[in-house]
Coordinates of C-alpha atoms and ligand atoms in Angstrom, one line a residue:
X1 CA 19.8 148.3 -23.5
X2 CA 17.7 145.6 -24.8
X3 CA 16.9 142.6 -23.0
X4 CA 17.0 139.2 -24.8
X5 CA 14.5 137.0 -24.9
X6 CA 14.4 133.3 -25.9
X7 CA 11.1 132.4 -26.9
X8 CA 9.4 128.7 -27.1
X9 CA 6.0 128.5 -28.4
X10 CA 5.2 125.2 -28.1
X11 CA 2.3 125.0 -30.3
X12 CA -0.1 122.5 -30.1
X13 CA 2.1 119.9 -28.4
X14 CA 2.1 119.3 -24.4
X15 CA 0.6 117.7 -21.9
X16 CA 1.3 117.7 -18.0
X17 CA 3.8 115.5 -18.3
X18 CA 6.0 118.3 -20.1
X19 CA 5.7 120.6 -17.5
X20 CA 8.7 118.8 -16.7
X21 CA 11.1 120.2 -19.1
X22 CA 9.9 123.8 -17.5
X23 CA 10.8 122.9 -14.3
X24 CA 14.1 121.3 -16.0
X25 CA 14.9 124.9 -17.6
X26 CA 13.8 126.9 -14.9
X27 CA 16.8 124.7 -13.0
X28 CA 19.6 125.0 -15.8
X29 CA 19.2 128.6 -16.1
X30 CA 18.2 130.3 -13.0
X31 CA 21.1 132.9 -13.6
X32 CA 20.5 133.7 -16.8
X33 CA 20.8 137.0 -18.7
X34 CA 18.2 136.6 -21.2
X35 CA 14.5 136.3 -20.2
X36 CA 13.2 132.8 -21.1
X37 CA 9.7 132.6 -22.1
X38 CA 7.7 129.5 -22.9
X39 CA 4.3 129.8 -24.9
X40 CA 2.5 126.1 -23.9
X41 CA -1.0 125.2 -25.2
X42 CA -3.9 127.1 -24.0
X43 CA -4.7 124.4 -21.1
X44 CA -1.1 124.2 -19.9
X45 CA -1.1 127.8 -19.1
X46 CA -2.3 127.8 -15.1
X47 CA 0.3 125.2 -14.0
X48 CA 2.9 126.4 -16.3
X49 CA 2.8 129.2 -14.7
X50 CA 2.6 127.5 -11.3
X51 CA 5.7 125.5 -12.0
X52 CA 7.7 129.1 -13.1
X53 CA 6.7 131.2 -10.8
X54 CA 9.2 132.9 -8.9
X55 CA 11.5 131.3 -11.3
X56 CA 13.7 132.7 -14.0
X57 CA 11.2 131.7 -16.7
X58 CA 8.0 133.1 -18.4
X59 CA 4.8 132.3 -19.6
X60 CA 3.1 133.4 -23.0
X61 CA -0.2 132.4 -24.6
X62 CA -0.3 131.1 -28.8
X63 CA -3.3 133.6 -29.3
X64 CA -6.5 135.4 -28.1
X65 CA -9.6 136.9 -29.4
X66 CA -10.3 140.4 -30.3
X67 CA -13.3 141.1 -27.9
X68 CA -13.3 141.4 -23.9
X69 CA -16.1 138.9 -23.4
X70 CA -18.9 137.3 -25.0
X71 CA -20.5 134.6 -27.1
X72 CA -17.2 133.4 -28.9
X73 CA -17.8 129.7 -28.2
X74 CA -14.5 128.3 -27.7
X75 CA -12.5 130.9 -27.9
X76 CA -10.1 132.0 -24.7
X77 CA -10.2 136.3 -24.1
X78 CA -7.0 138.3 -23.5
X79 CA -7.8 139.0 -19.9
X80 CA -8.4 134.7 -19.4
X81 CA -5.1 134.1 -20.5
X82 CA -3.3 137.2 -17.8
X83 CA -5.7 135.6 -15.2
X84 CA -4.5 132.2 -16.3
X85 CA -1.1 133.3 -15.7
X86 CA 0.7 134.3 -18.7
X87 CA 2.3 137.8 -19.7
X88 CA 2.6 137.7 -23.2
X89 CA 0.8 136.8 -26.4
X90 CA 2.0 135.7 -29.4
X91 CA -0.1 136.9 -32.6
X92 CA 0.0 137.4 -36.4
X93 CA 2.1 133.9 -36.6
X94 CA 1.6 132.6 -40.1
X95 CA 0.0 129.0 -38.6
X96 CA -2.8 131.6 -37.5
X97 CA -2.8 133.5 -40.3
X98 CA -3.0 130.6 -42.4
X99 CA -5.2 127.9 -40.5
X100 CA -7.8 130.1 -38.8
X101 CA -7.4 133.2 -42.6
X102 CA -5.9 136.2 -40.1
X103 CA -5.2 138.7 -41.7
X104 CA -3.3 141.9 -40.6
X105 CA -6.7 144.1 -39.0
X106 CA -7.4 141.1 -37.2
X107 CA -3.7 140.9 -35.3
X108 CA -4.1 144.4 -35.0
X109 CA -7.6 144.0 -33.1
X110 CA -6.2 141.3 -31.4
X111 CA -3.2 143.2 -30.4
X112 CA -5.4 146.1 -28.9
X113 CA -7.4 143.8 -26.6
X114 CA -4.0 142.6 -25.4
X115 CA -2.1 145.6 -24.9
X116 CA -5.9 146.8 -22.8
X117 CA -5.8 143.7 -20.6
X118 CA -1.9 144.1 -19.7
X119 CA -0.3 141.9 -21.8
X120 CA 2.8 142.6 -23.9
X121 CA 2.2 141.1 -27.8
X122 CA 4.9 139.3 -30.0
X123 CA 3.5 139.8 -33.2
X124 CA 5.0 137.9 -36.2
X125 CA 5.6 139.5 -39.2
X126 CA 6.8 137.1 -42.4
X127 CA 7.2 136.4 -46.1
X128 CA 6.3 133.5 -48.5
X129 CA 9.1 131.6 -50.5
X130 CA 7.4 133.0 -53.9
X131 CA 7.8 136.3 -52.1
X132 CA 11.4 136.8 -51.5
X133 CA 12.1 134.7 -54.3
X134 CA 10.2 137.6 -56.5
X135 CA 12.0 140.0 -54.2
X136 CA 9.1 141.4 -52.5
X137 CA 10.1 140.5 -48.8
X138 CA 10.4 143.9 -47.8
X139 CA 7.1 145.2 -48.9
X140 CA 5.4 142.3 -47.7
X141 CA 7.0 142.6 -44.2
X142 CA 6.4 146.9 -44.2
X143 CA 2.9 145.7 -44.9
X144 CA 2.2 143.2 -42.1
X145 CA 4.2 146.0 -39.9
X146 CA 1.8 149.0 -40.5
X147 CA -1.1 146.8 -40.8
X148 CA -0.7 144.3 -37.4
X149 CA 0.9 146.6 -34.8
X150 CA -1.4 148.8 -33.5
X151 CA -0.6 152.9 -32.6
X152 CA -0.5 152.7 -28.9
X153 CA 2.4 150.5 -27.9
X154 CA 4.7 150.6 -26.1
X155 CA 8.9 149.7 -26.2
X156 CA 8.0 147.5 -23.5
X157 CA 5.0 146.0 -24.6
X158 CA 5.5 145.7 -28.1
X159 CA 7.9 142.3 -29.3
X160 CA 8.4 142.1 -33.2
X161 CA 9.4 138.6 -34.4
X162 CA 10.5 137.9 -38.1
X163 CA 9.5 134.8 -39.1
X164 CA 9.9 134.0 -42.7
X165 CA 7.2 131.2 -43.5
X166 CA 9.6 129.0 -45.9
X167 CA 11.7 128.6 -42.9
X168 CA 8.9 127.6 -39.9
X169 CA 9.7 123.9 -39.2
X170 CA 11.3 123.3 -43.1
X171 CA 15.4 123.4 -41.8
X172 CA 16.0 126.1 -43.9
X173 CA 17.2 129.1 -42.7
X174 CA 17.7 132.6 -44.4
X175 CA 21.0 133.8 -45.0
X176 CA 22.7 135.9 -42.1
X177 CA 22.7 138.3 -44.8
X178 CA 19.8 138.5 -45.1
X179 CA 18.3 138.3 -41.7
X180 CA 20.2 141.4 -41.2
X181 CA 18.5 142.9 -44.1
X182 CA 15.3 142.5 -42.8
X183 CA 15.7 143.4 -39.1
X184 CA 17.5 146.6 -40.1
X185 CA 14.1 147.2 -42.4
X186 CA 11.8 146.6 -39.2
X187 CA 13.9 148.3 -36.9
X188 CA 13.8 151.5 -39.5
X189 CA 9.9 151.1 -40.2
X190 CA 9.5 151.1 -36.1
X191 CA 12.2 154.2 -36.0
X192 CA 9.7 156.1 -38.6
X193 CA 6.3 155.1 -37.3
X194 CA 7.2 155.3 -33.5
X195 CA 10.2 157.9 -33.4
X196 CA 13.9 156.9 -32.5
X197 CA 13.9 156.5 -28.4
X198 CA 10.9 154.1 -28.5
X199 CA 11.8 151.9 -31.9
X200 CA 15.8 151.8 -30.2
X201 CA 14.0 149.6 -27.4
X202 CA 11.9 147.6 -29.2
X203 CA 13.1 143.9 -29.4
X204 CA 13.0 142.0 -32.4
X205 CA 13.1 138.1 -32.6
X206 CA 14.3 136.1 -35.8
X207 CA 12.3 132.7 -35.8
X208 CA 12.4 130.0 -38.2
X209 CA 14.3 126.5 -37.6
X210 CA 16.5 128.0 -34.6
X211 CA 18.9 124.8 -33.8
X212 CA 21.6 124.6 -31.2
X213 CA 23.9 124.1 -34.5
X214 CA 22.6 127.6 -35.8
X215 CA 22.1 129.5 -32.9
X216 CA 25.2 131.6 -32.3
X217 CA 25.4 133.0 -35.4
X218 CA 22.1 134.3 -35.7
X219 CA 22.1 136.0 -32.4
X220 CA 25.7 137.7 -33.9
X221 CA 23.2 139.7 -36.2
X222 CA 23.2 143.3 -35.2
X223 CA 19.5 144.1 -34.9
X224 CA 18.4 140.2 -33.8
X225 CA 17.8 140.4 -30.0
X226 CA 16.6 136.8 -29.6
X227 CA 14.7 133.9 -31.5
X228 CA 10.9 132.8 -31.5
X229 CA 11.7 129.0 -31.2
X230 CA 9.4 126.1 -32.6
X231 CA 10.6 122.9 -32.3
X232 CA 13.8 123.6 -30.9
X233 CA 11.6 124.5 -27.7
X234 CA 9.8 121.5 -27.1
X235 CA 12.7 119.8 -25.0
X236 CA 15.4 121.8 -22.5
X237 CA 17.9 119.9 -23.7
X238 CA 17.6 121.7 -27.2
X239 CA 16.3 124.7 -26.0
X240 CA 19.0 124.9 -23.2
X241 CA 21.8 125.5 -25.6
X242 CA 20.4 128.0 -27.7
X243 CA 19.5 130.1 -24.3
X244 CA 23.1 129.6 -23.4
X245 CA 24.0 131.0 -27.2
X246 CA 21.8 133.9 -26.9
X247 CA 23.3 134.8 -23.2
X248 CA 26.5 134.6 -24.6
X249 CA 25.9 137.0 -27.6
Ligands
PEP1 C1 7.7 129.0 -35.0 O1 6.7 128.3 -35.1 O2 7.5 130.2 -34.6 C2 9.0 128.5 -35.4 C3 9.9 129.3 -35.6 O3 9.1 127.1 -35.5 P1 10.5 126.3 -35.8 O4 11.5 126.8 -34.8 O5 10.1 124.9 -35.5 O6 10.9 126.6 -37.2

């Protein structure tokens, strides 16, 4: 059985003050089914994890560098961010891959250090609008797949999140159709690559303008264990529903 996850990355948006809707989350869904994990900016990360812990939510990182240690001015390490208190680590999402030019070695080296240090990895795998529209989304995404996941994960450390660019923050969402499509074609890829007991386990996120109105549906796709959550994430009061949705699925 695979747990669900409802995931918030926050992005670069936060500040104490919205520790807050943590708190307010952690409140509203103390019972729930699904595990609830917020990704808040780098700095929020110790007292984000203050305000969770023992509670029924938890607390991921946005990114971290390849390397264990060393002269990488500014730049935070896997093991910082588990000391810091978070458990996971988002990587590969095209805001990274486009603003700082990552490209699929570099998730996978990033994912390596991660996986050393003890934290589990979501890594984001999506197409371009010019790519589905020339029908390519399924080599693209086999591509980021054997490229940015590394050889030794595991079912429990390893998160997959489809996130088609065209529909980050834009409103638009794919067809149920073909979100389907898609996580059948990653759940396949991990089946060949990582053999059938370890690929079955493995959950896989859709993300890409994830709405209270849209929730439900989605998480009715066979395949679709739970949803990487931009926007949607930033308040409990939109991000409360969709947890609700994805319990009830
Ligand atoms: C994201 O950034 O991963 C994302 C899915 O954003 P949004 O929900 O705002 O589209």
């Amino acid at each position: 059985m695979r747990r669900k996850l409802a995931a918030g990355n926050w992005k670069m948006n936060g500040t104490s003050a919205d520790l807050a809707q943590i708190e307010a989350l952690a409140q509203a869904h103390s019972s729930a089914l699904s595990e609830i994990l917020i990704a808040p900016p780098t700095p929020l990360l110790h007292r984000a994890s203050q305000v969770a812990k023992s509670k029924a939510i938890t607390i991921g990182a946005q990114d971290c560098h390849k390397r264990e240690r060393g002269a990488h001015t500014g730049d935070v390490s896997a093991e910082m961010l588990l000391d810091a208190g978070a458990s996971y680590v988002i990587l590969g999402h095209s805001e990274r891959r486009a603003d700082h030019d990552e490209h699929d070695e570099d998730v996978r080296a990033k994912a390596r250090a991660a996986l050393a240090a003890g934290l589990r990895v979501i890594i984001c795998l999506g197409e371009e609008l010019e790519e589905r529209e020339a029908d390519n989304t399924l080599d693209i995404i086999g591509g980021q797949l054997a490229g940015s996941i590394p050889d030794d994960i595991s079912s429990d450390s390893l998160v997959v999140a489809y996130e088609p660019i065209w529909a980050i923050g834009t409103g638009k969402v794919p067809s149920i159709a073909q979100i389907g499509e898609v996580h059948d074609f990653i759940r396949a890829r991990l089946e060949k690559r990582f053999g059938h007991a370890t690929a079955k386990a493995i959950r896989l996120l859709y993300g890409g303008s994830v709405k209270p109105a849209n929730a439900a549906e989605i998480f009715a796709v066979e395949n679709v264990d739970g949803a990487l959550v931009g926007g949607a994430s930033l308040k409990a009061e939109d991000f409360s529903p969709i947890i609700a949705a994805l319990d009830e699925s």
